[in-house]
Coordinates of C-alpha atoms in Angstrom, one line a residue:
M1 CA -1.4 -9.8 47.0
A2 CA -3.4 -12.3 48.9
S3 CA -4.0 -11.2 52.5
D4 CA -3.1 -13.3 55.6
L5 CA -6.8 -14.2 55.9
E6 CA -6.9 -15.4 52.3
L7 CA -3.8 -17.4 52.7
S8 CA -5.2 -19.1 55.8
A9 CA -8.5 -19.8 53.9
M10 CA -6.5 -21.3 51.0
R11 CA -4.7 -23.7 53.3
H12 CA -8.2 -24.6 54.7
A13 CA -9.4 -25.2 51.1
I14 CA -6.3 -27.3 50.3
T15 CA -7.0 -29.5 53.4
L16 CA -10.6 -29.9 52.3
S17 CA -9.6 -30.8 48.8
A18 CA -7.7 -33.9 50.1
L19 CA -11.0 -35.3 51.4
G20 CA -11.8 -36.0 47.7
L21 CA -8.7 -38.1 47.1
G22 CA -9.6 -41.6 45.9
T23 CA -13.2 -40.7 44.9
T24 CA -13.3 -37.7 42.6
S25 CA -11.6 -39.2 39.5
P26 CA -11.8 -38.6 36.6
N27 CA -12.5 -35.1 38.1
P28 CA -9.9 -33.3 40.2
P29 CA -9.9 -33.1 44.0
V30 CA -10.8 -29.5 44.7
G31 CA -11.6 -27.4 47.9
C32 CA -13.2 -24.0 48.2
V33 CA -13.7 -21.5 51.0
I34 CA -16.0 -18.4 50.9
L35 CA -15.1 -15.3 52.9
D36 CA -17.7 -12.5 53.4
Q37 CA -16.9 -8.8 53.0
H38 CA -15.3 -8.8 56.5
G39 CA -13.0 -11.8 55.9
T40 CA -15.0 -14.2 57.9
V41 CA -15.4 -17.8 56.7
V42 CA -19.1 -18.2 55.7
G43 CA -18.9 -21.3 53.5
A44 CA -16.7 -24.2 52.7
G45 CA -16.8 -27.3 50.5
F46 CA -15.0 -29.9 48.5
H47 CA -15.7 -32.0 45.4
R48 CA -16.5 -35.7 46.3
R49 CA -17.2 -37.4 43.0
K50 CA -18.0 -36.7 39.3
G51 CA -21.7 -36.0 38.8
E52 CA -22.1 -34.4 42.2
P53 CA -21.7 -30.6 43.0
H54 CA -18.3 -29.1 42.7
A55 CA -16.4 -27.6 45.6
E56 CA -17.6 -24.0 44.7
A57 CA -21.2 -25.1 44.6
H58 CA -21.0 -26.7 48.1
A59 CA -19.3 -23.6 49.5
L60 CA -21.7 -21.1 47.9
N61 CA -24.7 -23.1 49.1
A62 CA -23.3 -23.0 52.7
A63 CA -22.6 -19.2 52.4
G64 CA -25.9 -18.2 51.0
G65 CA -26.4 -14.5 50.7
A66 CA -23.2 -13.8 52.7
A67 CA -21.2 -14.6 49.6
R68 CA -22.3 -11.4 47.8
G69 CA -19.4 -9.0 47.8
G70 CA -17.1 -11.6 49.3
T71 CA -14.2 -13.7 48.2
A72 CA -14.0 -17.2 46.9
I73 CA -10.8 -19.1 47.7
V74 CA -10.4 -22.2 45.4
T75 CA -7.6 -24.6 44.9
L76 CA -8.1 -25.1 41.1
E77 CA -9.4 -22.6 38.5
P78 CA -13.2 -22.7 38.4
C79 CA -14.5 -24.7 35.5
N80 CA -15.8 -22.8 32.4
H81 CA -18.1 -25.4 30.9
V82 CA -21.5 -26.9 31.5
G83 CA -21.1 -30.7 31.9
V84 CA -22.8 -33.0 34.4
T85 CA -23.0 -29.9 36.7
P86 CA -23.2 -26.2 35.9
A87 CA -20.1 -24.1 35.2
C88 CA -18.5 -23.0 38.5
R89 CA -17.4 -19.6 37.1
Q90 CA -21.1 -18.8 36.4
E91 CA -22.2 -19.9 39.8
L92 CA -19.6 -17.6 41.4
I93 CA -20.8 -14.7 39.2
N94 CA -24.4 -15.4 40.0
A95 CA -23.6 -15.4 43.7
G96 CA -22.1 -11.9 43.4
V97 CA -18.6 -12.6 44.7
S98 CA -16.3 -9.7 44.1
R99 CA -12.9 -11.6 44.2
V100 CA -11.7 -15.1 43.4
V101 CA -8.3 -16.4 44.6
I102 CA -7.0 -19.4 42.8
A103 CA -4.1 -21.7 43.6
V104 CA -3.6 -23.7 40.4
M105 CA -4.7 -22.9 36.9
D106 CA -6.6 -25.8 35.1
P107 CA -4.9 -27.0 31.9
T108 CA -8.2 -28.6 30.8
S109 CA -10.1 -25.3 30.8
R110 CA -12.3 -25.0 27.8
G111 CA -12.6 -21.7 25.8
E112 CA -10.9 -18.7 27.5
G113 CA -10.9 -20.4 30.9
G114 CA -12.9 -19.8 34.1
A115 CA -10.5 -17.1 35.4
S116 CA -10.8 -15.1 32.2
M117 CA -14.5 -15.3 32.2
L118 CA -14.7 -14.2 35.8
A119 CA -12.4 -11.2 35.1
A120 CA -14.6 -10.3 32.0
A121 CA -17.6 -10.2 34.3
G122 CA -15.9 -7.7 36.6
V123 CA -14.7 -10.1 39.3
E124 CA -11.2 -9.5 40.6
V125 CA -9.0 -12.6 40.1
E126 CA -5.7 -13.5 41.7
T127 CA -3.9 -16.7 40.6
D128 CA -1.0 -18.9 41.7
V129 CA -1.7 -18.3 45.4
L130 CA 0.1 -21.1 47.5
R131 CA 0.3 -23.1 44.2
D132 CA 3.0 -25.4 45.5
E133 CA 1.0 -26.2 48.6
A134 CA -2.1 -27.0 46.5
L135 CA 0.0 -29.3 44.3
T136 CA 0.5 -31.6 47.3
V137 CA -3.1 -32.7 46.5
L138 CA -3.5 -31.8 42.9
E139 CA -0.2 -32.9 41.3
P140 CA -1.1 -36.6 40.7
W141 CA -4.3 -35.5 38.9
L142 CA -2.6 -32.8 36.9
T143 CA 0.3 -35.1 35.9
A144 CA -2.1 -37.8 34.8
T145 CA -4.3 -35.4 32.9
V146 CA -1.4 -33.9 30.9
R147 CA 0.2 -37.3 30.2
R148 CA -3.1 -39.2 29.7
R149 CA -1.8 -42.1 31.9
P150 CA -2.4 -42.7 35.6
Y151 CA 0.0 -41.3 38.1
L152 CA 1.9 -44.4 39.3
T153 CA 3.1 -44.9 42.9
W154 CA 5.1 -48.1 43.8
A155 CA 5.3 -48.9 47.5
F156 CA 7.4 -51.8 48.9
A157 CA 9.5 -53.0 51.8
A158 CA 13.2 -53.2 51.0
D159 CA 14.0 -56.0 53.4
G160 CA 12.9 -59.6 52.7
G161 CA 12.2 -60.5 56.3
H162 CA 10.3 -57.3 56.8
Q163 CA 8.0 -57.4 53.8
S164 CA 4.7 -58.9 54.8
A165 CA 3.8 -56.8 57.8
A166 CA 5.4 -53.6 56.3
E167 CA 3.7 -53.9 53.0
E168 CA 0.4 -54.5 54.6
R169 CA 0.9 -51.2 56.5
L170 CA 1.9 -49.4 53.3
L171 CA -1.3 -50.7 51.6
L172 CA -3.4 -49.6 54.6
D173 CA -1.8 -46.1 54.8
L174 CA -1.7 -45.3 51.1
R175 CA -4.7 -46.9 49.4
A176 CA -7.2 -44.1 50.2
N177 CA -5.1 -41.7 48.1
A178 CA -5.4 -43.8 44.9
D179 CA -8.1 -44.6 42.5
L180 CA -6.8 -48.1 41.7
V181 CA -4.7 -50.4 43.8
I182 CA -2.6 -53.5 42.9
A183 CA -1.6 -55.6 45.9
G184 CA -0.1 -58.9 45.0
K185 CA -2.3 -60.2 42.2
T186 CA -5.4 -58.3 43.4
L187 CA -6.7 -55.2 41.6
D188 CA -9.4 -53.0 43.3
E189 CA -10.5 -49.5 43.9
G190 CA -8.4 -47.7 46.5
I191 CA -11.7 -46.9 48.3
P192 CA -14.0 -49.7 47.3
G193 CA -17.2 -48.3 45.8
G194 CA -15.8 -44.8 46.3
H195 CA -16.2 -43.5 42.7
A196 CA -19.3 -42.7 40.7
S197 CA -19.9 -46.0 38.7
A198 CA -21.2 -44.1 35.7
H199 CA -17.9 -42.4 35.2
F200 CA -15.3 -44.9 36.5
A201 CA -14.6 -48.6 35.8
L202 CA -12.0 -51.1 36.8
P203 CA -9.9 -52.4 33.9
G204 CA -10.9 -56.0 33.1
D205 CA -8.5 -58.9 32.9
A206 CA -5.3 -56.9 33.4
D207 CA -2.2 -59.0 33.6
I208 CA -0.7 -56.9 36.4
D209 CA 3.0 -57.4 35.6
V210 CA 3.2 -58.5 31.9
G211 CA 0.7 -56.0 30.8
L212 CA 1.7 -53.2 33.1
W213 CA 2.7 -50.9 30.3
Q214 CA -0.2 -51.7 28.0
W215 CA -3.3 -51.3 30.1
P216 CA -2.8 -48.1 32.1
S217 CA -3.9 -46.0 29.1
A218 CA -7.1 -47.9 28.9
A219 CA -7.5 -47.5 32.7
Y220 CA -7.1 -43.7 32.2
E221 CA -9.9 -43.7 29.7
A222 CA -12.0 -45.6 32.2
G223 CA -11.5 -42.8 34.8
V224 CA -8.4 -43.9 36.7
R225 CA -6.0 -41.0 37.5
S226 CA -3.9 -42.5 40.2
L227 CA -2.5 -46.0 40.5
L228 CA -0.9 -47.6 43.6
V229 CA 1.2 -50.8 43.2
V230 CA 2.2 -52.4 46.5
G231 CA 4.7 -55.2 46.8
H232 CA 8.4 -56.0 46.4
E233 CA 7.3 -58.8 44.0
H234 CA 6.5 -56.2 41.3
G235 CA 10.1 -55.2 41.1
A236 CA 10.9 -57.3 38.0
A237 CA 8.2 -55.4 36.1
L238 CA 8.9 -52.0 37.5
R239 CA 12.6 -51.6 38.1
P240 CA 13.4 -51.6 34.4
H241 CA 10.8 -48.9 33.9
L242 CA 11.4 -46.5 36.8
H243 CA 11.3 -43.6 34.4
A244 CA 7.5 -44.3 34.3
V245 CA 7.1 -44.4 38.1
D246 CA 6.1 -41.1 39.6
E247 CA 6.5 -41.9 43.3
L248 CA 8.4 -44.5 45.3
V249 CA 7.5 -45.3 48.9
V250 CA 10.1 -47.6 50.5
S251 CA 9.9 -49.1 54.0
V252 CA 13.0 -50.3 55.8
P253 CA 13.1 -51.9 59.3
R254 CA 14.6 -50.1 62.3
T255 CA 17.2 -52.4 63.7
D256 CA 20.0 -52.4 66.2
P257 CA 22.2 -49.4 65.5
S258 CA 25.1 -51.7 64.7
Q259 CA 23.1 -53.0 61.7
A260 CA 21.5 -49.8 60.5
L261 CA 24.0 -49.0 57.8
D262 CA 23.3 -52.4 56.2
V263 CA 19.6 -51.7 56.1
V264 CA 19.6 -48.2 54.8
Q265 CA 21.7 -48.8 51.7
S266 CA 23.2 -46.2 49.3
D267 CA 20.8 -47.1 46.4
L268 CA 17.7 -46.5 48.6
I269 CA 16.9 -43.3 46.6
P270 CA 17.4 -44.0 42.9
I271 CA 18.9 -41.4 40.5
G272 CA 16.1 -39.2 39.1
F273 CA 14.0 -39.0 42.3
R274 CA 14.0 -36.5 45.1
L275 CA 13.2 -37.2 48.7
V276 CA 10.0 -35.5 49.9
E277 CA 9.3 -37.2 53.2
V278 CA 10.9 -39.5 55.8
A279 CA 8.6 -40.9 58.5
A280 CA 9.9 -42.8 61.5
H281 CA 7.7 -45.5 63.0
A282 CA 8.3 -47.8 66.0
D283 CA 9.7 -50.6 63.8
S284 CA 10.5 -49.0 60.5
L285 CA 11.5 -45.9 58.4
T286 CA 9.4 -45.0 55.4
S287 CA 11.0 -42.8 52.6
R288 CA 8.8 -41.2 50.0
M289 CA 10.4 -40.1 46.8
R290 CA 9.0 -38.3 43.7
R291 CA 10.4 -38.1 40.2
L292 CA 12.4 -34.9 39.6
S293 CA 10.5 -34.2 36.4
V294 CA 7.1 -34.3 38.1

């Protein structure tokens, strides 16, 4: 059983992992915290982009010799292969950690998997620690990786007179979480220049609506793992295919109480989606929904 110190460290690692959203793809956003033998945090890190050190490497470098005999807390199973960077499971073994606590197992692990190799080397391994909390960051990457198509979020304002300012706010609030953003007829990185150019490319000449169900697979191969579409105008292309939308973010205006029931209509949350967040702003309400199958 993970200790209270380890649970606290895992939540720290999950928070760190979110710093990689919008830049790590095609790699996952991962966070890592190192505890010494006394349970004190001696190192922490997150993965920023493909080709750069992984979260474990950053955390171990910060910890130095204090990692020996300590515990590594990591949001995703340490990788088991040598690619652009060394295998994280070997770096943990070389550092002499005695225990590794993992939130989510990696479906892309090669061979026996990093956890198995760590255990074979005599390292104590515990898995599925705060898994659901770690998925708040990792789920889009995991879903895209299993499906081999980018995780799709559609954000729009439900009220015609409210759309321009509200959708501009949605774009500003959400784009940093996505690899690729479609707003109107413009296609761009969520964080312009945020990805490693050697491992990520924007799809060329994509017809945003007509070709919406043809080019995402090619975008996946180019490194895209999350796609944000902003705008009510894309409804004609998306509403007939809501089964392929992973998240909906809908903004409705806050009005005089006598008109509120007309604004928040019964079909706001479509069948097949679950409500995961409602945020109240000075002039609007934003509902975030996720597909039940995700």
